Tab-separated table of C-alpha atoms and ligand atoms in Angstrom:
chain	number	residue	atom	x	y	z
A	1	MET	CA	-8.654	2.030	38.300
A	2	THR	CA	-9.896	0.750	35.648
A	3	ALA	CA	-8.200	1.657	31.974
A	4	ILE	CA	-8.279	0.140	28.827
A	5	ARG	CA	-5.394	-2.024	27.685
A	6	SER	CA	-5.130	-3.552	24.078
A	7	VAL	CA	-4.109	-7.284	25.016
A	8	VAL	CA	-2.521	-9.523	22.229
A	9	LEU	CA	-4.509	-12.598	21.597
A	10	GLY	CA	-2.784	-13.945	18.667
A	11	CYS	CA	-0.003	-13.537	16.245
A	12	GLY	CA	0.691	-15.119	12.715
A	13	SER	CA	3.006	-15.061	9.730
A	14	TYR	CA	3.811	-16.114	6.255
A	15	LEU	CA	6.700	-15.974	4.069
A	16	PRO	CA	7.490	-16.770	0.149
A	17	GLU	CA	7.831	-20.249	-0.824
A	18	ARG	CA	10.870	-18.590	-2.602
A	19	ILE	CA	14.291	-18.902	-0.589
A	20	LEU	CA	17.548	-17.003	-1.875
A	21	THR	CA	20.575	-17.958	-0.636
A	22	ASN	CA	23.262	-16.294	-0.077
A	23	ALA	CA	25.408	-18.469	-2.924
A	24	GLU	CA	22.684	-17.413	-5.014
A	25	LEU	CA	23.507	-13.882	-5.104
A	26	ALA	CA	27.191	-14.273	-4.964
A	27	ALA	CA	26.570	-15.601	-8.755
A	28	LYS	CA	25.136	-12.165	-9.919
A	29	VAL	CA	26.720	-9.172	-8.003
A	30	ALA	CA	30.320	-9.574	-6.403
A	31	THR	CA	29.845	-10.126	-3.151
A	32	SER	CA	30.377	-13.713	-0.683
A	33	ASP	CA	28.118	-15.731	1.574
A	34	GLU	CA	31.477	-14.846	3.809
A	35	TRP	CA	30.992	-10.944	3.685
A	36	ILE	CA	26.981	-11.056	4.592
A	37	VAL	CA	27.260	-13.610	7.362
A	38	GLN	CA	30.505	-12.060	8.811
A	39	ARG	CA	28.577	-8.044	8.323
A	40	THR	CA	25.116	-8.774	9.226
A	41	GLY	CA	24.176	-12.226	10.178
A	42	ILE	CA	22.052	-12.860	6.922
A	43	ARG	CA	21.958	-16.103	5.089
A	44	GLU	CA	19.231	-16.993	2.934
A	45	ARG	CA	15.782	-14.847	2.441
A	46	HIS	CA	12.020	-15.298	1.351
A	47	ILE	CA	11.351	-13.668	-2.112
A	48	ALA	CA	7.388	-13.049	-2.948
A	49	ALA	CA	6.678	-14.685	-6.581
A	50	GLN	CA	5.568	-12.599	-10.091
A	51	GLY	CA	2.065	-11.706	-9.316
A	52	GLU	CA	1.956	-12.215	-5.312
A	53	PHE	CA	1.745	-8.548	-3.964
A	54	THR	CA	2.131	-7.179	-0.401
A	55	SER	CA	-1.439	-7.520	0.246
A	56	HIS	CA	-1.405	-11.166	-0.329
A	57	LEU	CA	1.151	-11.939	1.805
A	58	ALA	CA	-0.581	-9.761	4.351
A	59	ILE	CA	-3.633	-11.432	4.068
A	60	LYS	CA	-2.093	-14.888	4.888
A	61	ALA	CA	-0.532	-13.113	8.055
A	62	ALA	CA	-3.579	-11.798	9.259
A	63	ARG	CA	-5.685	-15.337	8.126
A	64	ALA	CA	-2.458	-17.026	11.025
A	65	ALA	CA	-3.262	-14.267	13.561
A	66	LEU	CA	-7.378	-14.530	13.596
A	67	ALA	CA	-7.069	-18.476	14.273
A	68	HIS	CA	-4.285	-18.367	16.270
A	69	ALA	CA	-6.165	-15.765	18.250
A	70	GLY	CA	-8.868	-18.000	17.532
A	71	VAL	CA	-11.114	-15.268	16.761
A	72	ASP	CA	-13.428	-14.611	13.581
A	73	ALA	CA	-12.742	-11.916	10.864
A	74	GLN	CA	-16.185	-10.005	11.830
A	75	SER	CA	-15.317	-9.061	15.249
A	76	ILE	CA	-12.095	-7.251	14.238
A	77	ASP	CA	-13.438	-3.516	13.535
A	78	LEU	CA	-9.677	-1.967	12.516
A	79	ILE	CA	-6.585	-2.573	10.417
A	80	VAL	CA	-3.446	-1.016	10.731
A	81	LEU	CA	-0.873	-2.061	7.749
A	82	ALA	CA	2.893	-1.012	7.900
A	83	THR	CA	4.360	-0.969	4.712
A	84	SER	CA	6.594	1.116	2.608
A	85	THR	CA	5.897	-1.534	-0.729
A	86	PRO	CA	1.952	-0.729	-1.142
A	87	ASP	CA	0.432	-2.697	-3.904
A	88	ASN	CA	-0.692	0.365	-5.304
A	89	THR	CA	0.470	4.146	-4.622
A	90	PHE	CA	-3.461	4.174	-3.353
A	91	PRO	CA	-5.846	2.590	-2.325
A	92	ALA	CA	-4.639	1.516	1.172
A	93	THR	CA	-3.058	-2.520	0.538
A	94	ALA	CA	-5.059	-2.559	3.972
A	95	VAL	CA	-8.812	-2.089	2.592
A	96	SER	CA	-7.627	-4.933	0.103
A	97	VAL	CA	-6.586	-7.493	3.191
A	98	GLN	CA	-10.075	-6.510	4.846
A	99	ASN	CA	-12.234	-6.713	1.640
A	100	ALA	CA	-10.126	-10.207	1.236
A	101	LEU	CA	-11.174	-11.240	5.276
A	102	ASP	CA	-14.939	-9.986	4.310
A	103	ILE	CA	-14.801	-7.497	6.589
A	104	HIS	CA	-17.070	-4.270	5.547
A	105	HIS	CA	-17.319	-2.259	8.760
A	106	GLY	CA	-14.483	-0.404	10.546
A	107	ALA	CA	-11.896	0.994	9.328
A	108	ALA	CA	-8.429	0.447	7.511
A	109	PHE	CA	-5.588	2.295	6.498
A	110	ASP	CA	-1.750	2.191	5.939
A	111	LEU	CA	1.143	3.602	7.760
A	112	GLN	CA	4.355	4.408	6.405
A	113	ALA	CA	7.235	4.471	8.620
A	114	VAL	CA	9.647	2.364	7.082
A	115	CYS	CA	11.599	-0.105	9.036
A	116	THR	CA	9.694	1.497	12.086
A	117	GLY	CA	6.068	0.950	10.686
A	118	PHE	CA	5.202	-2.147	13.223
A	119	ILE	CA	6.079	-0.429	15.596
A	120	TYR	CA	4.254	3.009	14.206
A	121	ALA	CA	1.466	0.813	13.352
A	122	LEU	CA	1.032	-0.750	17.274
A	123	ALA	CA	1.140	2.681	19.276
A	124	SER	CA	-1.492	4.065	16.378
A	125	ALA	CA	-3.845	1.136	17.130
A	126	ASP	CA	-2.872	0.820	21.088
A	127	ASN	CA	-4.145	4.553	21.574
A	128	PHE	CA	-7.397	4.181	19.071
A	129	LEU	CA	-8.195	0.595	21.250
A	130	ARG	CA	-7.535	2.809	24.368
A	131	SER	CA	-10.248	5.484	23.423
A	132	GLY	CA	-12.582	3.567	22.563
A	133	ALA	CA	-12.726	4.439	19.579
A	134	PHE	CA	-12.376	0.895	18.252
A	135	LYS	CA	-12.435	-2.639	19.859
A	136	ARG	CA	-10.638	-5.127	18.279
A	137	ALA	CA	-7.690	-4.467	15.490
A	138	LEU	CA	-5.230	-6.001	13.554
A	139	VAL	CA	-1.824	-4.889	13.127
A	140	ILE	CA	0.029	-6.129	9.984
A	141	GLY	CA	3.368	-5.419	8.726
A	142	ALA	CA	3.900	-6.769	5.220
A	143	GLU	CA	6.485	-5.905	2.371
A	144	THR	CA	7.782	-6.879	-0.980
A	145	PHE	CA	11.400	-5.001	-0.761
A	146	SER	CA	12.426	-7.289	-3.660
A	147	ARG	CA	10.543	-4.675	-5.843
A	148	ILE	CA	12.337	-1.800	-4.747
A	149	LEU	CA	15.639	-3.312	-4.550
A	150	ASP	CA	18.447	-2.390	-7.391
A	151	TRP	CA	19.971	-5.754	-8.008
A	152	ASN	CA	22.714	-4.547	-9.147
A	153	ASP	CA	23.659	-2.793	-5.845
A	154	ARG	CA	25.996	-5.397	-3.806
A	155	GLY	CA	25.358	-2.698	-1.110
A	156	THR	CA	22.090	-2.978	-0.460
A	157	CYS	CA	20.424	-5.832	-2.612
A	158	VAL	CA	21.895	-8.495	-0.092
A	159	LEU	CA	20.224	-6.882	2.875
A	160	PHE	CA	16.415	-7.458	2.719
A	161	GLY	CA	13.539	-9.932	2.343
A	162	ASP	CA	10.019	-10.033	1.860
A	163	GLY	CA	7.002	-11.142	4.255
A	164	ALA	CA	4.652	-10.247	6.707
A	165	GLY	CA	3.366	-11.132	10.362
A	166	ALA	CA	0.156	-9.669	12.046
A	167	ILE	CA	-0.792	-9.241	15.447
A	168	VAL	CA	-4.509	-9.696	17.078
A	169	LEU	CA	-5.367	-6.833	19.667
A	170	ASP	CA	-7.946	-6.917	22.052
A	171	ALA	CA	-9.661	-3.542	23.900
A	172	GLN	CA	-9.426	-5.382	27.556
A	173	PRO	CA	-10.757	-3.463	30.763
A	174	GLN	CA	-7.715	-3.762	33.184
A	175	SER	CA	-6.361	-1.900	36.175
A	176	GLY	CA	-3.614	-0.728	34.389
A	177	THR	CA	-0.411	-2.012	36.379
A	178	THR	CA	2.633	-3.625	35.059
A	179	PRO	CA	1.579	-7.590	35.579
A	180	GLU	CA	-1.424	-7.120	33.887
A	181	ARG	CA	-1.302	-8.522	30.526
A	182	GLY	CA	-0.828	-6.079	27.106
A	183	VAL	CA	0.716	-2.578	25.765
A	184	LEU	CA	2.349	-1.151	28.434
A	185	SER	CA	3.914	1.627	26.747
A	186	THR	CA	5.019	2.500	23.474
A	187	HIS	CA	8.175	5.501	22.531
A	188	LEU	CA	8.097	6.938	18.788
A	189	ARG	CA	10.469	9.398	17.342
A	190	SER	CA	12.018	11.163	13.399
A	191	ASP	CA	14.283	13.477	12.698
A	192	GLY	CA	14.300	14.003	8.741
A	193	ARG	CA	17.457	15.358	9.069
A	194	HIS	CA	18.511	11.708	8.171
A	195	LYS	CA	16.038	11.549	5.328
A	196	SER	CA	19.072	11.129	2.440
A	197	LYS	CA	20.901	8.449	4.132
A	198	LEU	CA	18.023	5.985	3.453
A	199	TYR	CA	15.313	6.289	0.925
A	200	VAL	CA	13.789	5.737	-2.468
A	201	ASP	CA	15.290	7.437	-5.324
A	202	GLY	CA	11.496	7.755	-6.881
A	203	GLY	CA	7.620	8.186	-6.024
A	204	PRO	CA	4.463	9.278	-7.350
A	205	SER	CA	4.831	13.438	-6.767
A	206	SER	CA	8.651	13.291	-7.725
A	207	SER	CA	9.500	11.089	-10.297
A	208	GLN	CA	6.794	9.027	-11.121
A	209	THR	CA	8.191	6.193	-10.713
A	210	VAL	CA	8.170	3.297	-8.132
A	211	GLY	CA	12.617	3.790	-7.017
A	212	HIS	CA	15.246	1.843	-5.943
A	213	LEU	CA	16.027	1.882	-2.280
A	214	ARG	CA	19.397	3.863	-1.540
A	215	MET	CA	21.239	3.894	1.254
A	216	GLU	CA	24.622	5.175	3.083
A	217	GLY	CA	25.161	2.040	5.304
A	218	ARG	CA	27.946	2.887	7.197
A	219	GLU	CA	25.825	6.231	8.232
A	220	VAL	CA	22.793	4.277	9.226
A	221	PHE	CA	25.037	1.737	11.282
A	222	LYS	CA	26.708	4.685	12.853
A	223	HIS	CA	23.135	5.850	14.159
A	224	ALA	CA	21.333	2.878	14.688
A	225	VAL	CA	22.533	1.686	18.038
A	226	GLY	CA	22.616	5.237	19.970
A	227	MET	CA	19.078	5.829	18.781
A	228	ILE	CA	17.672	2.440	19.254
A	229	THR	CA	19.005	2.582	23.109
A	230	ASP	CA	18.248	5.608	23.894
A	231	VAL	CA	14.390	4.486	23.142
A	232	ILE	CA	14.227	1.450	24.583
A	233	VAL	CA	16.097	3.362	27.768
A	234	ASP	CA	12.885	5.572	27.348
A	235	ALA	CA	10.601	2.320	28.004
A	236	PHE	CA	12.584	1.284	30.953
A	237	LYS	CA	11.715	4.226	32.535
A	238	ALA	CA	8.348	4.672	31.790
A	239	ASN	CA	7.335	1.349	33.358
A	240	GLY	CA	9.887	1.714	36.564
A	241	ILE	CA	11.737	-1.522	35.074
A	242	THR	CA	15.285	-2.601	33.908
A	243	ALA	CA	16.891	-5.217	31.455
A	244	ASP	CA	16.941	-8.027	33.657
A	245	ASP	CA	13.095	-7.929	33.970
A	246	ILE	CA	12.607	-8.647	30.605
A	247	ASP	CA	11.848	-12.121	29.030
A	248	TRP	CA	12.218	-11.203	25.361
A	249	PHE	CA	14.202	-8.928	23.555
A	250	GLU	CA	12.408	-8.608	19.693
A	251	PRO	CA	14.185	-6.123	17.668
A	252	HIS	CA	13.596	-5.615	14.416
A	253	GLN	CA	15.850	-7.894	12.194
A	254	ALA	CA	17.911	-5.032	10.490
A	255	ASN	CA	21.304	-6.444	11.014
A	256	LYS	CA	22.705	-9.240	14.032
A	257	ARG	CA	25.934	-6.725	14.452
A	258	ILE	CA	23.080	-3.936	15.613
A	259	ILE	CA	21.330	-6.035	17.388
A	260	ASP	CA	24.165	-7.470	19.352
A	261	ALA	CA	25.554	-3.967	20.145
A	262	SER	CA	22.459	-3.051	21.142
A	263	ALA	CA	21.768	-6.189	23.315
A	264	HIS	CA	24.946	-5.692	25.017
A	265	LYS	CA	24.897	-1.760	25.849
A	266	LEU	CA	21.667	-2.536	27.250
A	267	HIS	CA	22.629	-5.277	29.413
A	268	ILE	CA	20.044	-7.731	27.931
A	269	ALA	CA	21.419	-11.304	28.191
A	270	PRO	CA	22.011	-12.619	24.436
A	271	GLN	CA	19.451	-16.029	25.443
A	272	LYS	CA	16.863	-13.136	25.540
A	273	VAL	CA	17.329	-12.396	21.857
A	274	VAL	CA	15.016	-13.569	19.167
A	275	LEU	CA	16.745	-13.501	16.443
A	276	THR	CA	15.534	-14.289	13.102
A	277	VAL	CA	17.454	-12.033	10.884
A	278	ASP	CA	19.822	-14.925	9.435
A	279	ARG	CA	16.855	-16.805	7.578
A	280	HIS	CA	14.364	-13.803	6.724
A	281	GLY	CA	16.860	-10.908	6.125
A	282	ASN	CA	15.782	-7.462	6.986
A	283	THR	CA	11.884	-7.248	6.303
A	284	SER	CA	11.410	-3.949	7.602
A	285	ALA	CA	8.291	-3.457	8.590
A	286	ALA	CA	7.092	-7.109	8.326
A	287	SER	CA	10.060	-8.222	10.696
A	288	ILE	CA	9.391	-7.936	14.077
A	289	PRO	CA	5.863	-9.671	14.015
A	290	LEU	CA	7.479	-12.250	11.932
A	291	ALA	CA	9.835	-12.699	14.882
A	292	LEU	CA	7.089	-12.653	17.204
A	293	ALA	CA	4.847	-15.260	15.545
A	294	VAL	CA	8.463	-17.467	15.298
A	295	ALA	CA	9.230	-17.162	19.132
A	296	SER	CA	5.477	-18.116	19.519
A	297	ALA	CA	5.284	-21.044	17.295
A	298	ASP	CA	8.833	-22.368	18.855
A	299	GLY	CA	7.008	-21.789	22.392
A	300	ARG	CA	9.527	-19.636	23.734
A	301	LEU	CA	6.803	-16.353	23.949
A	302	LYS	CA	4.673	-17.467	26.374
A	303	LYS	CA	1.408	-15.789	27.887
A	304	GLY	CA	2.318	-13.154	30.649
A	305	ASP	CA	6.237	-12.709	29.042
A	306	LEU	CA	7.509	-9.360	29.392
A	307	VAL	CA	8.080	-8.771	25.685
A	308	LEU	CA	10.467	-5.648	24.367
A	309	LEU	CA	10.290	-4.637	20.680
A	310	GLU	CA	12.542	-1.801	18.676
A	311	ALA	CA	12.971	-0.264	15.597
A	312	MET	CA	14.869	1.891	13.245
A	313	GLY	CA	14.825	2.641	9.721
A	314	GLY	CA	14.597	5.470	6.897
A	315	GLY	CA	13.139	9.274	8.068
A	316	PHE	CA	15.202	8.378	10.469
A	317	THR	CA	12.527	6.963	12.245
A	318	TRP	CA	12.410	4.934	15.942
A	319	GLY	CA	11.091	3.667	18.474
A	320	SER	CA	10.377	0.627	21.085
A	321	ALA	CA	7.046	-0.527	22.547
A	322	LEU	CA	7.045	-2.676	25.826
A	323	LEU	CA	4.171	-5.260	26.315
A	324	ARG	CA	3.019	-8.039	28.447
A	325	TRP	CA	2.502	-11.166	26.173
B	401	ACO	N1	29.285	-7.797	-0.613
B	401	ACO	C1	31.208	-7.289	-0.893
B	401	ACO	N2	31.799	-6.333	-0.139
B	401	ACO	C2	30.410	-5.169	0.023
B	401	ACO	C3	28.817	-5.516	-0.542
B	401	ACO	C4	29.007	-6.620	-0.668
B	401	ACO	N3	27.120	-7.381	-0.268
B	401	ACO	N4	28.220	-3.943	0.470
B	401	ACO	C5	29.321	-3.647	0.244
B	401	ACO	N5	30.798	-3.879	-0.141
B	401	ACO	C6	32.153	-3.647	0.089
B	401	ACO	C7	31.971	-1.664	-0.342
B	401	ACO	O1	31.982	-1.406	-1.479
B	401	ACO	C8	33.336	-1.061	0.242
B	401	ACO	O2	34.279	-1.762	-0.576
B	401	ACO	P1	35.842	-0.923	-0.594
B	401	ACO	O3	36.286	-1.045	0.759
B	401	ACO	O4	36.392	-1.301	-1.723
B	401	ACO	O5	34.961	0.214	-0.721
B	401	ACO	C9	33.423	-2.602	1.563
B	401	ACO	O6	33.004	-3.626	1.531
B	401	ACO	C10	32.859	-1.842	2.963
B	401	ACO	O7	31.691	-1.183	2.692
B	401	ACO	P2	31.088	-0.413	4.418
B	401	ACO	O8	29.556	0.072	3.617
B	401	ACO	O9	32.136	0.569	4.928
B	401	ACO	O10	30.844	-1.634	4.931
B	401	ACO	P3	30.206	-2.128	6.757
B	401	ACO	O11	31.069	-2.999	6.908
B	401	ACO	O12	29.620	-0.666	6.903
B	401	ACO	O13	28.857	-2.831	5.621
B	401	ACO	C11	26.338	-2.971	6.121
B	401	ACO	C12	28.090	-2.742	5.375
B	401	ACO	C13	26.560	-4.105	6.134
B	401	ACO	C14	25.370	-2.634	5.081
B	401	ACO	C15	26.482	-1.915	7.296
B	401	ACO	O14	27.144	-0.732	7.116
B	401	ACO	C16	24.926	-1.874	7.839
B	401	ACO	O15	24.522	-3.080	8.114
B	401	ACO	N6	24.898	-0.453	7.981
B	401	ACO	C17	23.566	-0.786	8.451
B	401	ACO	C18	22.016	-0.950	7.163
B	401	ACO	C19	20.653	-1.488	8.221
B	401	ACO	O16	20.973	-1.743	9.360
B	401	ACO	N7	19.812	-0.810	7.275
B	401	ACO	C20	18.425	-1.255	7.437
B	401	ACO	C21	18.654	-0.354	8.845
B	401	ACO	S1	16.873	0.502	8.326
B	401	ACO	C22	16.107	-0.714	7.918
B	401	ACO	O17	15.940	-1.616	8.463
B	401	ACO	C23	15.356	0.137	6.573
């Protein structure tokens, strides 16, 4: 049986130059390197320069992904950009990326699912490609969370960073078996009962301000591992595999303790877990494609590897994806 699969042709990323260390944060708010490392695993994060927007990070990541894939920008007919920190309320940041790449055909749009944004964007692009509506997609996660942080709130300002990552997805006919390359399945969930646990206290319709990120950290932590592991089990069941079959676990990088606990509960070996939270902090929708780019560049992630992605974020939203790299 012939089916269309969305195959990853390449990936790329971009991090702003400025690195903000825990020690620098400790000079501004009542915190310490020891507290941040012990509770989160984060040591430093990148912060966008003044005048450097989410679109600028996304364009650099997209160009890197196109170069890595070895394809021309003109072959892209779909751009899905996951972000909660767009340049403007509208138009979509994705159209700025499209324009910068000199693409004037196809479609480009933003998608907002907070930290689960990249999984939602991947699932959306995958469905468009498999339906035959588009042939080749750029899937991007790009954020400047530094712009929505309350820098006086030590409970949140130490956790987040800026960055962007992108992948190129290509629609290819295949027979649809697990050993073949491509996105094997995606699993999306949300539950708005939790929306007050992690939110931004502003917006165009409510306050006409951008607002600041607010979080009940302990509440988020309490739900995170259960939600993440549930949706990973869905991916295992859908594909008839177990944790032993996974080559790489590339989770959303929010907190090392959440990642460790999820991997432990699922019996995923620690050496299969790709960790970037120590150097990037939580870059929301950008964290997974940033981690993919790191593991690809350092030679860990190879063609044919089975890769498990997962994320959980504001809403709550959560989701997983299984793909053969
Ligand atoms: N430095 C020092 N002390 C701090 C800091 C800080 N940066 N932040 C909070 N504290 C203090 C609190 O004030 C509190 O003090 P008190 O006991 O005197 O009241 C104490 O530390 C414990 O606070 P908790 O919030 O209970 O600390 P906890 O152990 O839960 O760790 C943390 C906080 C790291 C935020 C944790 O709850 C967490 O990781 N939660 C999940 C957050 C997360 O991953 N969010 C993102 C997921 S979704 C997304 O990616 C958008």
